[in-house]
mmCIF file of N, CA and C in Angstrom:
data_model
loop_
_atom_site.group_PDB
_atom_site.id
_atom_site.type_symbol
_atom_site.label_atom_id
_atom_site.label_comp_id
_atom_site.label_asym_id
_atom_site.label_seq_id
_atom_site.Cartn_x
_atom_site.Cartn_y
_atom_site.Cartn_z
ATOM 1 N N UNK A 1 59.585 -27.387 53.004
ATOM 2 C CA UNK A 1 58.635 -27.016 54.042
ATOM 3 C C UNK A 1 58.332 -25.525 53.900
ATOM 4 N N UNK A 2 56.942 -25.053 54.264
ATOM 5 C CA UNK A 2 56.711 -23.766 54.029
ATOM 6 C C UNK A 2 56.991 -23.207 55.339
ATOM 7 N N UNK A 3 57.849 -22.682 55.866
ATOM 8 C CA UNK A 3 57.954 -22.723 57.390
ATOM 9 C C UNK A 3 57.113 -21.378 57.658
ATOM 10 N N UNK A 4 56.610 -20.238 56.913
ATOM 11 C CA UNK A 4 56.040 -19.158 56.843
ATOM 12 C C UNK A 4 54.773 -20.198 57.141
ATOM 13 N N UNK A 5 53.764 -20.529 56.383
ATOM 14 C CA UNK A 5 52.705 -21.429 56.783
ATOM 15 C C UNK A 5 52.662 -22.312 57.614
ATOM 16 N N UNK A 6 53.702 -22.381 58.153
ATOM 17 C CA UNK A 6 53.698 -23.675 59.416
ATOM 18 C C UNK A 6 53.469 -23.093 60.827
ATOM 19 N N UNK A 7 54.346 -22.357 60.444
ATOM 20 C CA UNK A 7 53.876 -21.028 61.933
ATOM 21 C C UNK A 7 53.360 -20.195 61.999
ATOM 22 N N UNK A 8 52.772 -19.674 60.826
ATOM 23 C CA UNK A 8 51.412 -18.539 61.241
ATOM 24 C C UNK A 8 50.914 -18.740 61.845
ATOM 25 N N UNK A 9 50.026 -20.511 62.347
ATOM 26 C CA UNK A 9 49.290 -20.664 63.036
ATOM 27 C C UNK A 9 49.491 -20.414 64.799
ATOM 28 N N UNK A 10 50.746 -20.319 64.910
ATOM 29 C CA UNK A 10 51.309 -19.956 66.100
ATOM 30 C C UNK A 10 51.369 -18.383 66.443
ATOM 31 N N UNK A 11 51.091 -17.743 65.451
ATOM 32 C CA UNK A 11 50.945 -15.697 66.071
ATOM 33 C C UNK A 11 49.960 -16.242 66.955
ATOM 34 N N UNK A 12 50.790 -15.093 68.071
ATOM 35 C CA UNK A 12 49.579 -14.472 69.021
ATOM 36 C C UNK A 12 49.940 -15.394 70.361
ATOM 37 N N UNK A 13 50.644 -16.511 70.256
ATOM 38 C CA UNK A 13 51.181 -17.284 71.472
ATOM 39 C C UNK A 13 52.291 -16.971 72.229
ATOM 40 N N UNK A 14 52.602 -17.014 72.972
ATOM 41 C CA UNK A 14 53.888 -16.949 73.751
ATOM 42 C C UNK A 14 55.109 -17.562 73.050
ATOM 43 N N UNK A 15 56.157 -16.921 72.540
ATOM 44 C CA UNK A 15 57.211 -18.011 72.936
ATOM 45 C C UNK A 15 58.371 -17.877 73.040
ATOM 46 N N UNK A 16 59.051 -19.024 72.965
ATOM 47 C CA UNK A 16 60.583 -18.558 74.064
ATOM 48 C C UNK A 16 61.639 -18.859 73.176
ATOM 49 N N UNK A 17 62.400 -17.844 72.774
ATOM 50 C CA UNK A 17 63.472 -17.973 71.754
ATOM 51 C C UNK A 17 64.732 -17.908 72.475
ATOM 52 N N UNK A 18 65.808 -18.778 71.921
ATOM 53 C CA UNK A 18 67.219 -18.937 72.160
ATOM 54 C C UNK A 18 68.361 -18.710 71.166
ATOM 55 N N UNK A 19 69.154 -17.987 71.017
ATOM 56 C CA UNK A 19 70.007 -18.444 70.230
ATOM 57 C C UNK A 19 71.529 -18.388 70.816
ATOM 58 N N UNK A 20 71.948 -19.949 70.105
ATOM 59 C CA UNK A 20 73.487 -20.336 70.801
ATOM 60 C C UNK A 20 74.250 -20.077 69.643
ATOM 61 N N UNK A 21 75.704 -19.825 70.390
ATOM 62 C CA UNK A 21 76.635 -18.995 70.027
ATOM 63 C C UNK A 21 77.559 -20.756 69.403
ATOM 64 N N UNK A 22 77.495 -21.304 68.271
ATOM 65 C CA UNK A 22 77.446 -22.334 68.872
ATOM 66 C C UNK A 22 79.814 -23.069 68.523
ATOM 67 N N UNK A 23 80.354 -21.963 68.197
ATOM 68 C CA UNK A 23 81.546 -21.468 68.017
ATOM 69 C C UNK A 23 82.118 -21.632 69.385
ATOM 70 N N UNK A 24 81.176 -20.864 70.314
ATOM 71 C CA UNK A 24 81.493 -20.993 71.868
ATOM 72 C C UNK A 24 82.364 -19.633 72.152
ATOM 73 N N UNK A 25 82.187 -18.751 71.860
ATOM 74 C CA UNK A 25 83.093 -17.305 71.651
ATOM 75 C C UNK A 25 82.233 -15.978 72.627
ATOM 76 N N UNK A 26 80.891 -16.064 72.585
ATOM 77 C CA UNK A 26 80.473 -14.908 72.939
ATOM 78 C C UNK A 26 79.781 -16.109 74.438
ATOM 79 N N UNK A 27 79.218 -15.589 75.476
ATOM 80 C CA UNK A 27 78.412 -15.985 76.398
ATOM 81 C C UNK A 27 76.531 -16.508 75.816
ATOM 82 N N UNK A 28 76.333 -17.280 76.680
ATOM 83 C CA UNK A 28 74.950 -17.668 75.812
ATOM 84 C C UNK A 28 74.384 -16.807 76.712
ATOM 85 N N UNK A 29 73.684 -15.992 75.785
ATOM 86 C CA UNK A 29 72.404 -15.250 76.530
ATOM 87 C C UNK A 29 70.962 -15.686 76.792
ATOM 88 N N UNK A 30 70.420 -15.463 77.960
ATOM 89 C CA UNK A 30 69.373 -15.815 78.422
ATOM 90 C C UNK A 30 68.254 -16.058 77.339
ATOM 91 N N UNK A 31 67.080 -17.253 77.457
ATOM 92 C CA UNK A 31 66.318 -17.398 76.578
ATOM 93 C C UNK A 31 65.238 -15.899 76.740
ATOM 94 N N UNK A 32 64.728 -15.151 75.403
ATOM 95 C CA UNK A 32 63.857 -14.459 76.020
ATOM 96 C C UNK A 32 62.068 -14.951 75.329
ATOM 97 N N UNK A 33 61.449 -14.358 76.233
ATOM 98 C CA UNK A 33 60.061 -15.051 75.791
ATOM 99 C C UNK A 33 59.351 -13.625 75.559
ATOM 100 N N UNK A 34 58.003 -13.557 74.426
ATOM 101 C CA UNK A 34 57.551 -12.789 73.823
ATOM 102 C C UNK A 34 56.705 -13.642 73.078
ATOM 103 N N UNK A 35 55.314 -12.416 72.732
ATOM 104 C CA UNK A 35 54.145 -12.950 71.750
ATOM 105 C C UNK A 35 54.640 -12.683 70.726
ATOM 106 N N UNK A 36 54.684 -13.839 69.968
ATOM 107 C CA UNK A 36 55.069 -13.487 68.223
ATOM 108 C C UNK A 36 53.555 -13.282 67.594
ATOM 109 N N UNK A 37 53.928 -11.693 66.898
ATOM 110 C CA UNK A 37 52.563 -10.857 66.683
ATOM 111 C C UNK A 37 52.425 -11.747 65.235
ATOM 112 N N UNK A 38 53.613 -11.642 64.698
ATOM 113 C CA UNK A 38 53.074 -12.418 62.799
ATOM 114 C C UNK A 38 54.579 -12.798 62.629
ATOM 115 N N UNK A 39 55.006 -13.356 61.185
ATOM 116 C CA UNK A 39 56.180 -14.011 60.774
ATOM 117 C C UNK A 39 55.517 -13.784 59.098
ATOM 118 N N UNK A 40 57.155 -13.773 58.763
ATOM 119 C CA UNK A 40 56.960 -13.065 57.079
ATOM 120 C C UNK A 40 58.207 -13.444 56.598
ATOM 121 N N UNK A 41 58.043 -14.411 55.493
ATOM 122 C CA UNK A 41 59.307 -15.118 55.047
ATOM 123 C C UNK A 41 59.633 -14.094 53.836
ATOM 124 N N UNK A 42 60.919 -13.660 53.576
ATOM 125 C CA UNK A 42 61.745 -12.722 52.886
ATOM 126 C C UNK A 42 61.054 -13.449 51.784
ATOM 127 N N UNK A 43 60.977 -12.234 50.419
ATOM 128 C CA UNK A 43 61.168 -13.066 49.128
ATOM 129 C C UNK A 43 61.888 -13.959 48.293
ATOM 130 N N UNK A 44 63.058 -13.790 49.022
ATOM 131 C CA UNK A 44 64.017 -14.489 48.915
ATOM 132 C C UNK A 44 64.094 -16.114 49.156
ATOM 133 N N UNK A 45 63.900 -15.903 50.224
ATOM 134 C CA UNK A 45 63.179 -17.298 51.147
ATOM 135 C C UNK A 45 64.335 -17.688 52.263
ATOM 136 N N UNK A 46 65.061 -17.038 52.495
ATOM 137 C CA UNK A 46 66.068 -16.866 52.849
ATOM 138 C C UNK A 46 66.192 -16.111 54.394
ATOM 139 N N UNK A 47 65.449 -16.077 54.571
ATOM 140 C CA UNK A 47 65.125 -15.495 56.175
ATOM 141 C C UNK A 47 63.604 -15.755 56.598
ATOM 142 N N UNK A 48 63.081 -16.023 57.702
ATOM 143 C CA UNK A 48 61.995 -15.307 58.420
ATOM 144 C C UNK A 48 62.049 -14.655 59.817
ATOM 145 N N UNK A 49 61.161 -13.635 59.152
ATOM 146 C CA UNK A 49 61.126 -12.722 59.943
ATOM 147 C C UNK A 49 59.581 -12.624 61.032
ATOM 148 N N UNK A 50 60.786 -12.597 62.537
ATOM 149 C CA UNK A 50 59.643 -12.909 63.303
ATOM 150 C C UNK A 50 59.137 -11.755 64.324
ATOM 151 N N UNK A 51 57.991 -11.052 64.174
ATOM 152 C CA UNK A 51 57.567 -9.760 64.879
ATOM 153 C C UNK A 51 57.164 -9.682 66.244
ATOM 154 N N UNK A 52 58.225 -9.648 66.676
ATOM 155 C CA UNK A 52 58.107 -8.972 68.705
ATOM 156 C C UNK A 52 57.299 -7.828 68.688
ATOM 157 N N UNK A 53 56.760 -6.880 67.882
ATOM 158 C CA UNK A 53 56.203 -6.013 67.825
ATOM 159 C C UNK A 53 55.697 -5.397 66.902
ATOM 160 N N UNK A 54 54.779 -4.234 66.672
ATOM 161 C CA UNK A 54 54.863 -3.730 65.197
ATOM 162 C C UNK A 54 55.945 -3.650 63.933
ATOM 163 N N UNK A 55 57.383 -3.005 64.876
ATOM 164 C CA UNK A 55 58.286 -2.694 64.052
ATOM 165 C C UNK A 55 59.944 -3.644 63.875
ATOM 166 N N UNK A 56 59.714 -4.061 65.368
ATOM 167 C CA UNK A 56 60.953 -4.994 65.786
ATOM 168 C C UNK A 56 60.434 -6.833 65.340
ATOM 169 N N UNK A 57 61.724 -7.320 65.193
ATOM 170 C CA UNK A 57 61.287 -8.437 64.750
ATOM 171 C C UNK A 57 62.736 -9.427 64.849
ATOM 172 N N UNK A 58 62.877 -10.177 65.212
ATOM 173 C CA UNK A 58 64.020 -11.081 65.077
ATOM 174 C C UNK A 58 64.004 -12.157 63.337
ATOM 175 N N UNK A 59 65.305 -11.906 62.598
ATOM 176 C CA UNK A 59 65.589 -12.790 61.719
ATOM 177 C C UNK A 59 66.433 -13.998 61.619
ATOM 178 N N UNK A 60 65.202 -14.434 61.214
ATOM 179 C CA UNK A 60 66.085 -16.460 61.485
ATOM 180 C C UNK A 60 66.031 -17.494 60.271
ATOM 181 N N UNK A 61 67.679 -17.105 60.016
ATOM 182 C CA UNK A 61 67.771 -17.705 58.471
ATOM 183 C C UNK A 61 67.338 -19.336 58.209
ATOM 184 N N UNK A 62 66.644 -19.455 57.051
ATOM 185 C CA UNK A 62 65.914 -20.861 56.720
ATOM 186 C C UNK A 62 67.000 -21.209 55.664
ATOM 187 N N UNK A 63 66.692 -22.675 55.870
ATOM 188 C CA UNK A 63 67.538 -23.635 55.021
ATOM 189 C C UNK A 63 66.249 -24.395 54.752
ATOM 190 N N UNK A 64 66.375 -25.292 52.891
ATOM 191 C CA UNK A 64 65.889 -26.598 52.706
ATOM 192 C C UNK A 64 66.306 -27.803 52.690
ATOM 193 N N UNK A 65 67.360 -28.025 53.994
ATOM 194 C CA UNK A 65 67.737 -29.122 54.556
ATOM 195 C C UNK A 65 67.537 -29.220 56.027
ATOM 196 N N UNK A 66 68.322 -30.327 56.403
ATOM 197 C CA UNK A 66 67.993 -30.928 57.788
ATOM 198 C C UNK A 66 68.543 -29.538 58.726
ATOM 199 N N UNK A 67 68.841 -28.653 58.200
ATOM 200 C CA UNK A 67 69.425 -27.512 59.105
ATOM 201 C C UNK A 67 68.274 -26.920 59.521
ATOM 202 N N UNK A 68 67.009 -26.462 59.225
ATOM 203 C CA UNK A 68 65.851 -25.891 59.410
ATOM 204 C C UNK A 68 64.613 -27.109 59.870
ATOM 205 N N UNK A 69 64.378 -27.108 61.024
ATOM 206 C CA UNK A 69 63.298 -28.370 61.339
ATOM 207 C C UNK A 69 62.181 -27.534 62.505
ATOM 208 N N UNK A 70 61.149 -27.592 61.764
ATOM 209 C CA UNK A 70 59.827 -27.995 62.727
ATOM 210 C C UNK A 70 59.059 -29.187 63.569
ATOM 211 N N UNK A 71 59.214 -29.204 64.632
ATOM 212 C CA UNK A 71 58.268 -29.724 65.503
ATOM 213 C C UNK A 71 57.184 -29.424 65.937
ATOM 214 N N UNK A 72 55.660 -29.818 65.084
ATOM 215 C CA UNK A 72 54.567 -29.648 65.836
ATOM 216 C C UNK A 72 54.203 -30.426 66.859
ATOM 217 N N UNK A 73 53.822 -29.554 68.125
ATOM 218 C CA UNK A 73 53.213 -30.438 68.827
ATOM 219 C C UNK A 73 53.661 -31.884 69.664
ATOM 220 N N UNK A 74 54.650 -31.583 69.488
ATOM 221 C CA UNK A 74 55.340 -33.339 70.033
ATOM 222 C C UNK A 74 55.403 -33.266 71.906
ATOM 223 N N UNK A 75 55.642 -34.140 72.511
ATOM 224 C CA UNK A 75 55.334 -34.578 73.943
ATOM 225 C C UNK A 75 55.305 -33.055 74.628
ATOM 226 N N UNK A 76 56.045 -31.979 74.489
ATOM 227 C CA UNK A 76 56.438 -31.003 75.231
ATOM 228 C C UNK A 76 55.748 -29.862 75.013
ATOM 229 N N UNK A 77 55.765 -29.635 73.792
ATOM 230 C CA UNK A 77 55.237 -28.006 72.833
ATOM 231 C C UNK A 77 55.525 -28.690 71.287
ATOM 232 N N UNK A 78 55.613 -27.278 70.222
ATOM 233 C CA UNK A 78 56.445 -26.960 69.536
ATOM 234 C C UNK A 78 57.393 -26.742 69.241
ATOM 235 N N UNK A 79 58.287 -27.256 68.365
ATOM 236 C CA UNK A 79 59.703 -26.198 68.120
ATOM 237 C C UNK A 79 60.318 -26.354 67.191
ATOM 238 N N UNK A 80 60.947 -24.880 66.791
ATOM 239 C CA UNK A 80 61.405 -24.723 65.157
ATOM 240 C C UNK A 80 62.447 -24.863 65.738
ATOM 241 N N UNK A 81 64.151 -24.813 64.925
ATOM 242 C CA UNK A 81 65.415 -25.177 65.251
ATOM 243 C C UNK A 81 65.887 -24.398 63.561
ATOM 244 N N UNK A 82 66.552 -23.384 63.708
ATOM 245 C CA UNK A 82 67.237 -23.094 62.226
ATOM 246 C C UNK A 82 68.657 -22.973 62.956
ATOM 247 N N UNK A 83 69.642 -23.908 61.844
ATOM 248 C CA UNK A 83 71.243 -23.780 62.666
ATOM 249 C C UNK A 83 71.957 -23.448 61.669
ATOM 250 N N UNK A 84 72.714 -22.277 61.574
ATOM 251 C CA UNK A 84 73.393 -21.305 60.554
ATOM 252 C C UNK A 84 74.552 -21.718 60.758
ATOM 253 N N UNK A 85 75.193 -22.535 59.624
ATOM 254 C CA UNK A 85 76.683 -23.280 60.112
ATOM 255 C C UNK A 85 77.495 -21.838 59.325
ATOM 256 N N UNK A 86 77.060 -20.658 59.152
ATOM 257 C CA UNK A 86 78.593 -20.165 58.197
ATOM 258 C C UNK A 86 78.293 -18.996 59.408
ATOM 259 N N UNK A 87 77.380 -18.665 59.955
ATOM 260 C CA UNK A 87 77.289 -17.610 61.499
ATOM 261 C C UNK A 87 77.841 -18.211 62.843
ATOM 262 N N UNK A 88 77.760 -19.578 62.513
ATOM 263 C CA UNK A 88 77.700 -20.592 63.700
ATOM 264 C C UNK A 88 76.652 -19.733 64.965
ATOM 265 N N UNK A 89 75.900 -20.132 64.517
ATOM 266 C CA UNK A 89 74.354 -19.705 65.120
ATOM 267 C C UNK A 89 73.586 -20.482 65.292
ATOM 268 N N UNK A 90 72.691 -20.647 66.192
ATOM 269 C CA UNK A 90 70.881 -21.909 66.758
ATOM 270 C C UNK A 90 70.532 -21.496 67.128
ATOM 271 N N UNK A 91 68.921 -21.084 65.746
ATOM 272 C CA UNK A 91 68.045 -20.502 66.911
ATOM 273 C C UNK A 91 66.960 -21.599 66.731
ATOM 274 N N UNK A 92 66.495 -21.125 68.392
ATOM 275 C CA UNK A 92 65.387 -22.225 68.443
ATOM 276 C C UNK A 92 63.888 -21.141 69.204
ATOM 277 N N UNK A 93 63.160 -21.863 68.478
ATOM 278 C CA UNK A 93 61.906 -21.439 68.899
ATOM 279 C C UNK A 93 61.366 -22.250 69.739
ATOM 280 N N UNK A 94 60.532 -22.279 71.081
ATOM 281 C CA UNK A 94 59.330 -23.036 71.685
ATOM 282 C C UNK A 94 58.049 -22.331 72.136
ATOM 283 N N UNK A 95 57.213 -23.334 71.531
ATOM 284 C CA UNK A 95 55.988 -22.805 72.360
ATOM 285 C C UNK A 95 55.546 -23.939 73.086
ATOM 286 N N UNK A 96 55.143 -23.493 74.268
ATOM 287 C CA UNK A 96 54.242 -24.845 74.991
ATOM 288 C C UNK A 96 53.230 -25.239 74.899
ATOM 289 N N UNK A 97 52.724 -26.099 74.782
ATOM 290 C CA UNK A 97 51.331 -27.282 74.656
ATOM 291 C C UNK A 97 50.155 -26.464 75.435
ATOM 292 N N UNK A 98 49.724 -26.160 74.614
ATOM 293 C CA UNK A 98 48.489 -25.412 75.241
ATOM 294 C C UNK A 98 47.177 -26.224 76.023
#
């Protein structure tokens, strides 16, 4: 999956990111919501990087397995899901159904 091309089409929307601690060690922190300005997959391919702003940006490591999944559009919104089993990390992206 090109997940860089899957969600470009989503800059400029609202959306509401989470990530669980999923070890269970630190407290889950509140979801926060923000316009994702653009997204830029490392050369690597190995991260994307998602821009809260010009300079700030949250990184959310991609896998080409069932660990990295997109949902377009299904009953609710959108939503990406990347789950980092060696961070024990989930982050999840939503946007809502416009």
């Amino acid at each position: 999956m090109d997940v860089e091309a899957a969600i470009r089409p989503l800059c400029g929307r609202m959306v509401e990111v989470c990530i669980e601690d999923l070890a269970g060690r630190d407290p889950v922190a509140p979801p926060r919501t923000f316009e994702l300005l653009r997204v830029k997959l490392l050369p690597e391919g190995t991260h994307l990087q998602c821009y809260l702003n010009v300079t700030q940006f949250l990184s959310i490591p991609v896998f080409g397995d069932e660990r990295t999944k997109l949902t377009l559009d299904g009953p609710s919104g959108t939503t990406f899901v990347s789950e980092d089993s060696h961070g024990q990390l989930r982050y999840t992206m939503f946007w809502k159904s416009s």
